[in-house]
Structures are given as C-alpha cells and as structure tokens.
Coordinates of C-alpha atoms and ligand atoms in Angstrom, one line a residue:
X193 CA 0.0 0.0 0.0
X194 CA 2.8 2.1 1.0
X195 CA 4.1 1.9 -2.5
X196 CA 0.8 3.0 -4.1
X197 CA 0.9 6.0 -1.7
X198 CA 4.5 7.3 -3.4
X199 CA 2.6 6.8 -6.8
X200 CA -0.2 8.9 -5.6
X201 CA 1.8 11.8 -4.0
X202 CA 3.9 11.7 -8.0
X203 CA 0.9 12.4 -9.5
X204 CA 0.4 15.8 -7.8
X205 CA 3.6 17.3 -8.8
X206 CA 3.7 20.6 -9.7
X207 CA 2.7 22.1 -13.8
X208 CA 3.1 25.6 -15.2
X209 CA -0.3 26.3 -14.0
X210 CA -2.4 27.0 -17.2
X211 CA -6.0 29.1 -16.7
X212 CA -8.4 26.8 -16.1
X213 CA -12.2 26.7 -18.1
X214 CA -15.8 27.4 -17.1
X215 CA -18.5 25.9 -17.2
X216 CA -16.0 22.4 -17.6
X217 CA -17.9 19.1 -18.1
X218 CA -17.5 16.1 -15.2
X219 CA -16.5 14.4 -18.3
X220 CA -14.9 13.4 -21.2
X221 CA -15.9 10.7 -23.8
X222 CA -14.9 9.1 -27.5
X223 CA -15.5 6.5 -29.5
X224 CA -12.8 3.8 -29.7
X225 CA -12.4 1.8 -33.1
X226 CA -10.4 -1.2 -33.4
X227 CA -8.1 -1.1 -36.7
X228 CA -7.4 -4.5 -37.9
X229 CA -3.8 -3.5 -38.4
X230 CA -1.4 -4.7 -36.1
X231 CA -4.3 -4.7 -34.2
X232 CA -4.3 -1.3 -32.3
X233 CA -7.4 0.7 -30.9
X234 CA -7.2 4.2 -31.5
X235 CA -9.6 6.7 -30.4
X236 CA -11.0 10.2 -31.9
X237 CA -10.0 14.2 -30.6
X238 CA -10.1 17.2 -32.6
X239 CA -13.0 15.9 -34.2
X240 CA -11.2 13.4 -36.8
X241 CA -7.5 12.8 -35.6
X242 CA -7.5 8.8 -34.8
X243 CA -4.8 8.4 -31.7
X244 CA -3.4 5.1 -30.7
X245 CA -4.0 4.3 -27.0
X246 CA -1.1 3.7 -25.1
X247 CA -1.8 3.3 -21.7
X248 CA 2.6 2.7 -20.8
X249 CA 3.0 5.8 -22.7
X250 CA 3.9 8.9 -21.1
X251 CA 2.7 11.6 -23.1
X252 CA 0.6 12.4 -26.2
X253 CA 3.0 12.2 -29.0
X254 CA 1.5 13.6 -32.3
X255 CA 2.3 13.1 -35.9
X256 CA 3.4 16.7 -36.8
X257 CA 5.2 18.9 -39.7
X258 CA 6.9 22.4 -39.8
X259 CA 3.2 24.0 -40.7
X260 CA 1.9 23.2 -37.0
X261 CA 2.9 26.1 -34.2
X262 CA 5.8 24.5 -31.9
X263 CA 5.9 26.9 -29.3
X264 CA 9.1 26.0 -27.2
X265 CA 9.3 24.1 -24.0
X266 CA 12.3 26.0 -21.8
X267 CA 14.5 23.2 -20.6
X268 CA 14.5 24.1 -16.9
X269 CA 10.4 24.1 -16.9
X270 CA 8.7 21.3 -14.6
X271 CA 7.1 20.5 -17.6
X272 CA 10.6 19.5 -19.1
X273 CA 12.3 17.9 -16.1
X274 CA 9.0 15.5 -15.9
X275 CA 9.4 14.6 -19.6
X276 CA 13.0 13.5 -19.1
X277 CA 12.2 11.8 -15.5
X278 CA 9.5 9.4 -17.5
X279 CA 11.6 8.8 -20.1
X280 CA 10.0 5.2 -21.6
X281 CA 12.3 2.7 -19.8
X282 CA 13.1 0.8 -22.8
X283 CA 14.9 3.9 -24.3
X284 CA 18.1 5.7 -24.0
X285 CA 17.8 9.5 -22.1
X286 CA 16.9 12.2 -24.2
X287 CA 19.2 15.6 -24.6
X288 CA 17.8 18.6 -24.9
X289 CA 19.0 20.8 -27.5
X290 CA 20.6 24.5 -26.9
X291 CA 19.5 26.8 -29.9
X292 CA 20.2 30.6 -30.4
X293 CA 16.5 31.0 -29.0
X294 CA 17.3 28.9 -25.6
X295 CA 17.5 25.5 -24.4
X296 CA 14.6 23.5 -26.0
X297 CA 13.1 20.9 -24.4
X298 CA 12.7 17.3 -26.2
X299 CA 11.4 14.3 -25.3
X300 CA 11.5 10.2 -26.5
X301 CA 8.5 8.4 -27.2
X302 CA 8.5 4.1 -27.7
X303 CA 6.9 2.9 -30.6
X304 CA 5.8 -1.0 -28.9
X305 CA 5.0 -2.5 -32.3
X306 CA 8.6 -2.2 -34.4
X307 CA 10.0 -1.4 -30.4
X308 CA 11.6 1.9 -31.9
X309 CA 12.8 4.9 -29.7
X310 CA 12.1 8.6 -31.4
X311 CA 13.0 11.7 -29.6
X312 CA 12.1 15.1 -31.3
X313 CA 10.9 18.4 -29.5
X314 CA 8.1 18.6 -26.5
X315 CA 5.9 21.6 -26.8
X316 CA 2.5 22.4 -26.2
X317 CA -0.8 23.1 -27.9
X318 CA -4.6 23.0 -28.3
X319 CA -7.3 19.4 -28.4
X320 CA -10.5 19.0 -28.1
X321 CA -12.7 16.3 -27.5
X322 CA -16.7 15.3 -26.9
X323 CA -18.6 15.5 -23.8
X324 CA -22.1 14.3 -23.6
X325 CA -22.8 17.6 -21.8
X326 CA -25.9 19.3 -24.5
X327 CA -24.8 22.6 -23.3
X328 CA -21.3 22.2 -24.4
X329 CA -20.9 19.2 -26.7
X330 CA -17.5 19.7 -27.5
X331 CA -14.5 21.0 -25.2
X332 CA -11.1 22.6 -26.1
X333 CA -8.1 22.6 -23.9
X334 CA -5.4 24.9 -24.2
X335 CA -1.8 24.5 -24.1
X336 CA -1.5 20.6 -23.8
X337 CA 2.2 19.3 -23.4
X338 CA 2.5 16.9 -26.3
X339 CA 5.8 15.7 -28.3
X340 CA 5.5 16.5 -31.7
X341 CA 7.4 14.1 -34.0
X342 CA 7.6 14.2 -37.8
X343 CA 6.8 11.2 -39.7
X344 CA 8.4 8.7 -40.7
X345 CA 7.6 7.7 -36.7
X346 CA 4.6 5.5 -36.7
X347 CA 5.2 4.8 -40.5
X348 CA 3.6 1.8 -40.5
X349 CA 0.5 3.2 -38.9
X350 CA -2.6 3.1 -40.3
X351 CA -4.0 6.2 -42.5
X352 CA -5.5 8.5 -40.1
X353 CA -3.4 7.7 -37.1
X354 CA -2.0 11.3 -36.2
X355 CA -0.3 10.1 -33.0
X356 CA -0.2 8.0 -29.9
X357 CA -2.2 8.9 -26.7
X358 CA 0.3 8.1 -23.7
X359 CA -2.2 6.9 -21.0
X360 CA 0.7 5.9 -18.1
X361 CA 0.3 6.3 -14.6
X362 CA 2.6 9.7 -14.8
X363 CA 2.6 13.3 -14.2
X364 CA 2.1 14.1 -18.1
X365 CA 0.2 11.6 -19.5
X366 CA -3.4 12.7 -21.5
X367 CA -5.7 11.9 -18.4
X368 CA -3.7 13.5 -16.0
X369 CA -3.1 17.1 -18.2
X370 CA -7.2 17.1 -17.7
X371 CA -6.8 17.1 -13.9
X372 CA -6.7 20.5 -11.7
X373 CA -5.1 22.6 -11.6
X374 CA -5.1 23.0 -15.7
X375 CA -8.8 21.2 -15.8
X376 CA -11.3 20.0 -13.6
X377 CA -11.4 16.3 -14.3
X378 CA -10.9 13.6 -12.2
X379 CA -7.5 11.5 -11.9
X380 CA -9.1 8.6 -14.0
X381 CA -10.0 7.2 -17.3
X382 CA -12.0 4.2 -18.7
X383 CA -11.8 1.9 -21.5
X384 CA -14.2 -0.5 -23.1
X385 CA -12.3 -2.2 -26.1
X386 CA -14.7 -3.7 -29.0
X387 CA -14.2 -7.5 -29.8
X388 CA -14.7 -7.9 -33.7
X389 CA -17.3 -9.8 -33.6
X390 CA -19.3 -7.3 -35.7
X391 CA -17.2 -4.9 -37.6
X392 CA -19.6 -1.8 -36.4
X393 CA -19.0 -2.6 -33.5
X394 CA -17.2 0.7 -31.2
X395 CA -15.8 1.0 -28.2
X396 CA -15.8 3.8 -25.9
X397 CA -12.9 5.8 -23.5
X398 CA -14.1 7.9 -20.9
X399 CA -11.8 11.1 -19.2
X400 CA -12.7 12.1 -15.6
X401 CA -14.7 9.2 -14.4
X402 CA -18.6 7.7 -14.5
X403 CA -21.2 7.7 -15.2
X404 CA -21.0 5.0 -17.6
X405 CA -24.0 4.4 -19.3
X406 CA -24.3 0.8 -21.1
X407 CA -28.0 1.1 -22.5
X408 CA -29.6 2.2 -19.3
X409 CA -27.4 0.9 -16.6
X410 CA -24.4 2.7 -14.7
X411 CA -22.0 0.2 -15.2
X412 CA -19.6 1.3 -12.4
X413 CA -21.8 -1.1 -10.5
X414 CA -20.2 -4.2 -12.9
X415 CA -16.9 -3.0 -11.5
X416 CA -14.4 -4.8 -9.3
X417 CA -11.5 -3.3 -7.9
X418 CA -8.1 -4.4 -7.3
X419 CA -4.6 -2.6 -6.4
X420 CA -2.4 -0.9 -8.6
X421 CA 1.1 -1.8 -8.1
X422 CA 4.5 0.3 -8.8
X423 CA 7.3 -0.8 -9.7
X424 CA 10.0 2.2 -9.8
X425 CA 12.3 0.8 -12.3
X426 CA 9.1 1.2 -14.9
X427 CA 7.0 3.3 -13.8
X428 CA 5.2 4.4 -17.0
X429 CA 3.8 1.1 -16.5
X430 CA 0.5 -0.3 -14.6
X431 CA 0.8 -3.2 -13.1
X432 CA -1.9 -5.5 -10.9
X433 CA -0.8 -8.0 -8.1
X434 CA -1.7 -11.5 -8.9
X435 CA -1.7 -14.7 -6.9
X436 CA -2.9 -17.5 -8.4
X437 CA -4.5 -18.9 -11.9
X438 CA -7.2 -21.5 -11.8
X439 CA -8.8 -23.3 -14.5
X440 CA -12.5 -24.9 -13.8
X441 CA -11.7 -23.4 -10.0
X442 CA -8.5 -25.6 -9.8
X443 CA -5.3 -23.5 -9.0
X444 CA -3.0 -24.3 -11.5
X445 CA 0.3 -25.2 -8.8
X446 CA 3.0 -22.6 -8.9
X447 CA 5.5 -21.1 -6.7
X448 CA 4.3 -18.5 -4.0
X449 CA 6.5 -15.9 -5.5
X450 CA 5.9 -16.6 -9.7
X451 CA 3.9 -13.6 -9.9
X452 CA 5.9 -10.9 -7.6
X453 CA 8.9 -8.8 -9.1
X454 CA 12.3 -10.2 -8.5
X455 CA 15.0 -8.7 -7.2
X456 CA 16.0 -6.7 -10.6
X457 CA 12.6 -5.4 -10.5
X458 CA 11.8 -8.0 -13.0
X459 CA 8.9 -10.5 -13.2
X460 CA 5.2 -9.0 -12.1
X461 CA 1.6 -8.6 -14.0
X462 CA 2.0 -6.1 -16.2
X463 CA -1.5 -4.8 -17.8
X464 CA -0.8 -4.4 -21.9
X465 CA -2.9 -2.0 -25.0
X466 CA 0.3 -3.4 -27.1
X467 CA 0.2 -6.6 -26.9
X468 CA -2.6 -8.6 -28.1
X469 CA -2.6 -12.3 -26.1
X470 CA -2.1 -12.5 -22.7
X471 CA 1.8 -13.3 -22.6
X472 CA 2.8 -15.8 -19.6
X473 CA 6.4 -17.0 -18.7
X474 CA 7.0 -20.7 -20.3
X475 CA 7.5 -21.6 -16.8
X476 CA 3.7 -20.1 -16.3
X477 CA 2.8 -21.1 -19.4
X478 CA 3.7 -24.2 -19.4
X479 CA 1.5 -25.4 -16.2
X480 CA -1.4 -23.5 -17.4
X481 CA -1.6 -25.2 -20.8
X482 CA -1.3 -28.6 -19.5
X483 CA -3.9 -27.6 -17.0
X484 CA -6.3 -26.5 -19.7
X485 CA -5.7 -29.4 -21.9
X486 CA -7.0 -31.8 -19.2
X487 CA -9.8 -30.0 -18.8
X488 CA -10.3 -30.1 -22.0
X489 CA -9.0 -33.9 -23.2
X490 CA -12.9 -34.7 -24.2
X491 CA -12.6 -31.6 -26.9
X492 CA -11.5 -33.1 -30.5
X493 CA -8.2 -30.9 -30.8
X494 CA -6.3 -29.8 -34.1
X495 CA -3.2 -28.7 -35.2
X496 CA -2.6 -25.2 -35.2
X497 CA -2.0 -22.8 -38.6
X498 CA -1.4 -19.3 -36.5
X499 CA 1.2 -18.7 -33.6
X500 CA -1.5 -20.0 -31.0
X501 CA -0.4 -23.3 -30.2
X502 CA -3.6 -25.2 -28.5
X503 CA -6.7 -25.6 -31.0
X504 CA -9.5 -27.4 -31.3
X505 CA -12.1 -27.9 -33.9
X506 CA -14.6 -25.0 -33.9
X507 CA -18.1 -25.9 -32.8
X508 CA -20.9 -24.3 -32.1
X509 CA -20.9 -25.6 -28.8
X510 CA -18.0 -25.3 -27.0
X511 CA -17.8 -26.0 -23.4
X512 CA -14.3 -24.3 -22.3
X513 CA -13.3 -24.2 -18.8
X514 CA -13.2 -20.8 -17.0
X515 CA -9.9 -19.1 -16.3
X516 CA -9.6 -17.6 -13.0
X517 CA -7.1 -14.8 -12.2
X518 CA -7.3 -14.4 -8.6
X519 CA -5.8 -10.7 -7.8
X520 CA -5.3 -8.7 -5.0
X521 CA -8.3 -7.0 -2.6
X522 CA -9.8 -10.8 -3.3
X523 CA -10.7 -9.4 -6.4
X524 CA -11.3 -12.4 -9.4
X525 CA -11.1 -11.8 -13.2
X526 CA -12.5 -14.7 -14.8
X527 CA -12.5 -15.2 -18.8
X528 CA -15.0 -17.2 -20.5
X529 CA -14.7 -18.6 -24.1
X530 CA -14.9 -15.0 -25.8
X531 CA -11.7 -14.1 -24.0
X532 CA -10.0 -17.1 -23.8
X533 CA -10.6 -18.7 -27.2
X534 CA -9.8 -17.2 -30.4
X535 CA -12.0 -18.9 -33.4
X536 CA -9.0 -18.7 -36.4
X537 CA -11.3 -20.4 -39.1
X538 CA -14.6 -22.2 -39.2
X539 CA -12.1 -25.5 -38.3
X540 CA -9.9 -23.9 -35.6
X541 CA -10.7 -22.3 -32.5
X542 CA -7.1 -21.8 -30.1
X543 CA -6.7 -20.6 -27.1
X544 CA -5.1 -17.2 -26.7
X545 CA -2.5 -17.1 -24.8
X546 CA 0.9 -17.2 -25.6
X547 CA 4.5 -18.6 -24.5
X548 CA 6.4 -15.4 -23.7
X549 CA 9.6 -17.4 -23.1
X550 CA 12.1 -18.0 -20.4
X551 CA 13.1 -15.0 -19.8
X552 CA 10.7 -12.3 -20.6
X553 CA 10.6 -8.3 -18.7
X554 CA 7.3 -9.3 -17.2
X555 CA 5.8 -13.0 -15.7
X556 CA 2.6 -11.9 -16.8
X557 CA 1.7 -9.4 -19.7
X558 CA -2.4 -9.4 -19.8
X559 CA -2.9 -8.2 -23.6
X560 CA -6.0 -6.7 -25.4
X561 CA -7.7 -9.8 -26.9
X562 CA -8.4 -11.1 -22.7
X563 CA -9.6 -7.1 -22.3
X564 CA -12.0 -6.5 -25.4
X565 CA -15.7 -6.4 -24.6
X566 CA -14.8 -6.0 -20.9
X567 CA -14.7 -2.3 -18.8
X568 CA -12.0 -0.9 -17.2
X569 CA -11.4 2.1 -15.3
X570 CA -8.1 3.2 -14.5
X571 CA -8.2 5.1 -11.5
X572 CA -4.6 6.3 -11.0
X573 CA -6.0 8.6 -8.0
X574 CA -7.0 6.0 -5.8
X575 CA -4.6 3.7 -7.4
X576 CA -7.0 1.2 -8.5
X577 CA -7.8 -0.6 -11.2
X578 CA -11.2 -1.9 -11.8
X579 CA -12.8 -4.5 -14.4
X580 CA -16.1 -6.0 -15.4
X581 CA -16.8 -9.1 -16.8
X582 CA -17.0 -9.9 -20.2
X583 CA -20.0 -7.9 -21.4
X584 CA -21.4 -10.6 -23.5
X585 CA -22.5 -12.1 -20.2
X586 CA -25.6 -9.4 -19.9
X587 CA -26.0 -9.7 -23.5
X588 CA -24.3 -6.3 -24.0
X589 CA -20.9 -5.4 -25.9
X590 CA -18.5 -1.8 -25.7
X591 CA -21.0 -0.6 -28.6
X592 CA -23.9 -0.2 -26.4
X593 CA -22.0 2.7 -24.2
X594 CA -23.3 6.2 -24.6
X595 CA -20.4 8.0 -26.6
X596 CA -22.3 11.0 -28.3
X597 CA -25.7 12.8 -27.6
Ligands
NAG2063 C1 0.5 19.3 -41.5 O1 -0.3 18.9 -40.3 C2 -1.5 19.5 -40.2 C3 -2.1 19.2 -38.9 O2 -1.7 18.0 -38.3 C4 -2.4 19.0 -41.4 O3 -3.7 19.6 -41.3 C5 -1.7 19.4 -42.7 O4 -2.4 18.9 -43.8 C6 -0.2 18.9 -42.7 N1 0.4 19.4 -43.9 C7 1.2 18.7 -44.7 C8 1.9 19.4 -45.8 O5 1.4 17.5 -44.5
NAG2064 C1 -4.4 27.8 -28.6 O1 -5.5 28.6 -28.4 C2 -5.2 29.9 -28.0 C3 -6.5 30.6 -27.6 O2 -7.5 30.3 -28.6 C4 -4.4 30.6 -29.1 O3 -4.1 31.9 -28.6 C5 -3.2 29.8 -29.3 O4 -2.5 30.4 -30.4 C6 -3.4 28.4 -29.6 N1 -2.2 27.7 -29.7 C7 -1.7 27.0 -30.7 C8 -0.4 26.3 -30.5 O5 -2.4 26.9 -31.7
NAG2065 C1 2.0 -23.7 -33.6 O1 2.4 -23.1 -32.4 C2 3.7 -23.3 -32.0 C3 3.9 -22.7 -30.6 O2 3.3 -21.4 -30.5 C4 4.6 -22.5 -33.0 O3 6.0 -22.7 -32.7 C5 4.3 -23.1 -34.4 O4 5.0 -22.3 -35.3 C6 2.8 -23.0 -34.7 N1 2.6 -23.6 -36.0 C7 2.2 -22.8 -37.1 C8 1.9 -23.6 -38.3 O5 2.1 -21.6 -37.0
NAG2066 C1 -29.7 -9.5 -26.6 O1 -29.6 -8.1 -27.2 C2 -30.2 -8.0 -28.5 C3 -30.0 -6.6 -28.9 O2 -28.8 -6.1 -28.6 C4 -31.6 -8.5 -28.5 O3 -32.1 -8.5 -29.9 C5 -31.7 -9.9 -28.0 O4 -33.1 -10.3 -27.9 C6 -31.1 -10.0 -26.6 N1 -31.1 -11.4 -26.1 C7 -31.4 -11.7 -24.9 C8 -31.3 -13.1 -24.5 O5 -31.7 -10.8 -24.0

C-alpha cells in the first residue's frame, strides 16, 4: 500500500499552471475503433485525428510537420524535467537541444509494435474532444504538453493515425493534463475495447470518471477493484498483483513468488494496449496449458495454422473451462470462451494465450484480446484498477456505451 501511496503523492507534482475553463464538463468521452492493423485501438480528438492508445505511454505524442505552431518548452520548466524523469524505460535518455532561441526541451516516445525509440521536440498546444454535456458538446483545452514528431515515426500506422495517446500512470500523461489545476477532471480514465465480432462494432474511452452508461445501466456497478502496483524501475507502467490462476476453480500449482517482481525489479503482472494475447512465462505457461488441456481432453483438438499453439475444432458448442485470475483486494477476473478462445477459421478455435519465453521483462503481460468487450477504469487517483466481466454475459458489448448525444 505504502508503494501505491509514493505513486499517488507523484501524481500531484507541480505544472506551469495554465487558466483553467468554465463551465467544464465532469467528463470526457470518445469513441474507440479497433483497426485491424497490427491490431491497435485508437480513439477520436479534434473531431477526426485517430490516436493510438497507449496506456505505458507517457505523453501524447502527435504526428506533426513544420506547418503546426511549436511553441518551445524551456529546458529548466517542470514541464521539461518531468518529460525526461518518464523517459520510456526501454529507451536511451533524451538531450535537450541549446538553440540561439534557448535551451529546448525534447522528449522520447517508444513505438511497442517495431520497439523503436524517437526523440524530437516537446511543446504544447490545443485538443478538443466530446462531452455528452448538451450545453457544451465539444471541449477545447489549451496549451496541452505533447511531443511532436515528424513522420516517418509510426510509419507503419494506419492512414489517419495522427499520433499516440500516452495513458501511463505519470505526471504528463493525457488523463492526468485534464486534472486541476489545468482542468477539472478527475484523476481517472475508462476503456471498453470492442471484440470484432461485428465490424460496427465501437468502443468507448471515458476522461474524468462515470457515469458509464451501457444502454440504461451505470455500469460502475459491474466494476471490481483491485490494487495498482508500482514498480520504480518502470513506472510508466501499470501493473496489478496477482496470486494464483485456476482453471475450472483448480489452481493451476505454482510457486508462492511466480507472480511478484524479483530482485532486478523483473517479473510482475503487467496490464498491456500493445500486446494482443495474454503473454505468460514458459514456466507459467507451461503449467497453465497442461492444465487447460486436461480439462479439456474430451474436446477433438487440431493442429494449429497461426502462432496460438492449443486448438480445437470449432463448434458451435463449446464448453471451455473458465480461467480464473485471482488478484489482489480478493478481487477475481474470470474469462470465458470470448476471452480465452480465439476462433481462427470455421475448423480452428485456439486458445489465446501465448508462451512469452524464459526469460521475458514481465511474468505476466495481460494483452488486449483477454480485455475486449470488458470495462475498465483506470483510477490512478486511488490507485485502483477496476474490471467487469465480459460484457457478452448481460448480453451487452463496448458498442452499447453512450459515446455521443
Ligand atoms: C500538417 O499537419 C496539419 C495538422 O496536423 C495538417 O492539417 C496538414 O495537412 C499537414 N500538412 C502537410 C503538408 O502535411
Ligand atoms: C491555442 O488557443 C489559444 C486561444 O484560442 C491561441 O491563442 C493559441 O495560439 C493556440 N495555440 C496553438 C499552438 O495553436
Ligand atoms: C504452432 O504453435 C507453436 C507454438 O506457439 C509454433 O511454434 C508453431 O510455429 C505454430 N505452427 C504454425 C503452423 O504456426
Ligand atoms: C440481446 O440483445 C439483443 C439486442 O442487442 C436483442 O435483440 C436480444 O433479444 C437480446 N437477447 C437476450 C437473450 O436478451
């Protein structure tokens, strides 16, 4: 708990304090699309700039050329020492660069997909985004910090991906820029992921907190909550406490410590937007899947044509066992066949997780295709992070949430 305190007290370092708005909405909203590229989910500001989310990125990095405004960031600014203090972990430190004009402050962002490092300058400037406020449907904020790199970074991109929206449990990250003193928000976002089950389908990402309206329901009530954990060697990234795994309510039999950091600061449950299976240690991995294939020895299995290595032929009715993730605060995450099982072909149905080797940065990396369809709510505030179950299970998907008026 201690550590989640330090995280906490981070978060309320001081900005150049930037006049705040009237009449400010409790909230934030967009619609989230899921591009079948890579995959990545990207979401919507400034009416019709797509941006990837990131949530272990630590700013908003935007696609930009010499005809946008780059005020400059002065080097000695909080603003600047917090960009080189969450510097992404997996990169080298960024300089800043003296010019006849002053010391300009850059920054680095981590592209996760080719794992490339891109530093350019760090300045500031104006988004907008919805609200489902009728009086004031749409919201500008002034004077954003963002890092402005010129293509060719996120080259292979789709069309109409202007930038990356670092969502990190840091000082400049997009959700915490809307917070006071610049804006009024709350210190937490929300994310509902569509599965592409039905193309239309949209998701939804929320700034500043509930309600969340699925149909007619608040779902905040469908949310668990469980602990956010820190880990100082990489802090731009969230990470939950885990304890055991079961399959069909039998704990899969593991070591007390396979989940916890190691003594590097190595190992832990890290929670993913760029990764797209759920990623486990062989030595995890390779309990689990034996664990899951008896369970499943009555199911007619085939041999697999993607990277997913268990599959079985694709029925209608498939009776998989549940997976159990059994977290911290007694909290459970269980997936059910629309998480766990990925249907490749009208023959082939794996499951989807992966083998992320012997020696991987994290034991556990939970990936987007175990998160689709499901709610979660960030809330770096109170460091916790909490998570529905699969929507499907009240008949309902990400597409139901209101996202416009
Ligand atoms: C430069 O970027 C702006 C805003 O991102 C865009 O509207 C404009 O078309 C771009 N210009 C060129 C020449 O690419
Ligand atoms: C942001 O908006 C303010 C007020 O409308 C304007 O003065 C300023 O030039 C804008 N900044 C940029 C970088 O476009
Ligand atoms: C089947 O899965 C294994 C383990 O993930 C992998 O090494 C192998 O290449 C896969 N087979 C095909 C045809 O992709
Ligand atoms: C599930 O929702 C759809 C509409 O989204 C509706 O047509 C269908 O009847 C519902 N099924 C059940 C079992 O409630």
């Amino acid at each position: 708990m201690k550590k989640c305190i330090l995280l906490c007290l981070l978060l309320f370092s001081a900005y150049t304090c930037v006049s705040t708005q009237q009449n400010q909405p409790k909230n934030l909203v967009s619609t989230v699309t899921k591009n079948p590229i890579l995959p990545l989910f990207t979401f919507t500001i400034n009416n019709n700039e797509e941006y990837f989310i990131s949530i272990s990125g630590p700013y908003i990095v935007r696609n930009c050329n010499n005809s946008l405004p780059r005020p400059i960031v002065p080097c000695d600014s909080a603003a600047c020492v917090l960009a080189g203090t969450f510097n992404p972990h997996q990169c080298p430190l960024t300089q800043n660069i003296i010019t006849q004009r002053g010391c300009v402050c850059q920054a680095t962002a981590f592209e996760p997909f080719k794992r490339i490092c891109n530093s350019n300058q760090f300045t500031f400037g104006n988004f907008s985004m919805s609200t489902l406020n009728p009086k004031s449907p749409s919201v500008t904020f002034n004077n954003l910090n963002y890092l402005c790199i010129p293509q060719p970074f996120l080259a292979d991109f789709p069309p109409g991906v202007f930038g990356l929206m670092g969502l990190s449990p840091t000082p400049l990250a997009g959700w915490n820029q809307l917070t006071p003193p610049r804006l009024g928000l709350e210190k937490k976002f929300a994310l509902c992921l569509p599965s592409d089950e039905n193309p239309r389908n949209k998701g939804a990402i929320y700034f500043g907190g509930g309600p969340y309206m699925l149909r007619n329901v608040d779902a905040r009530s469908m949310l668990s909550y469980t602990r956010l954990i820190r880990n100082p060697r990489k802090r731009n990234t969230y990470f939950v406490r885990l304890y055991d795994i079961s399959v069909n309510n039998k704990k899969i039999l593991l070591a007390r410590n396979t989940f916890d950091f190691d003594s590097n600061r190595d190992g832990g449950v890290a929670l993913s937007t760029a990764t797209f299976y759920t990623t486990l240690r062989s030595d995890i991995y390779k309990v689990f899947t034996e664990a899951f294939l008896e369970a499943t020895s009555d199911i007619p299995r085939v041999s697999n044509t993607t990277s997913l290595e268990f599959c079985y032929k694709s029925t209608t009715n498939f009776q998989v066992p549940r997976i159990d993730l059994s977290l911290a605060d007694e909290k459970i995450w269980t997936f059910f066949a629309a998480n766990s099982m990925r249907k490749v072909s009208d023959a082939e149905t794996c499951l989807a997780f992966v083998n992320g080797g012997n020696a991987p940065e994290q034991a556990v990396v939970i990936g987007l295709y175990q998160m689709e369809n499901t709610l979660m709510e960030f809330d770096v505030g109170r460091c916790v992070f909490g998570f529905s179950s699969s929507l499907g299970l009240v008949n309902s998907s990400c597409g139901d949430f209101q996202t416009r008026l």
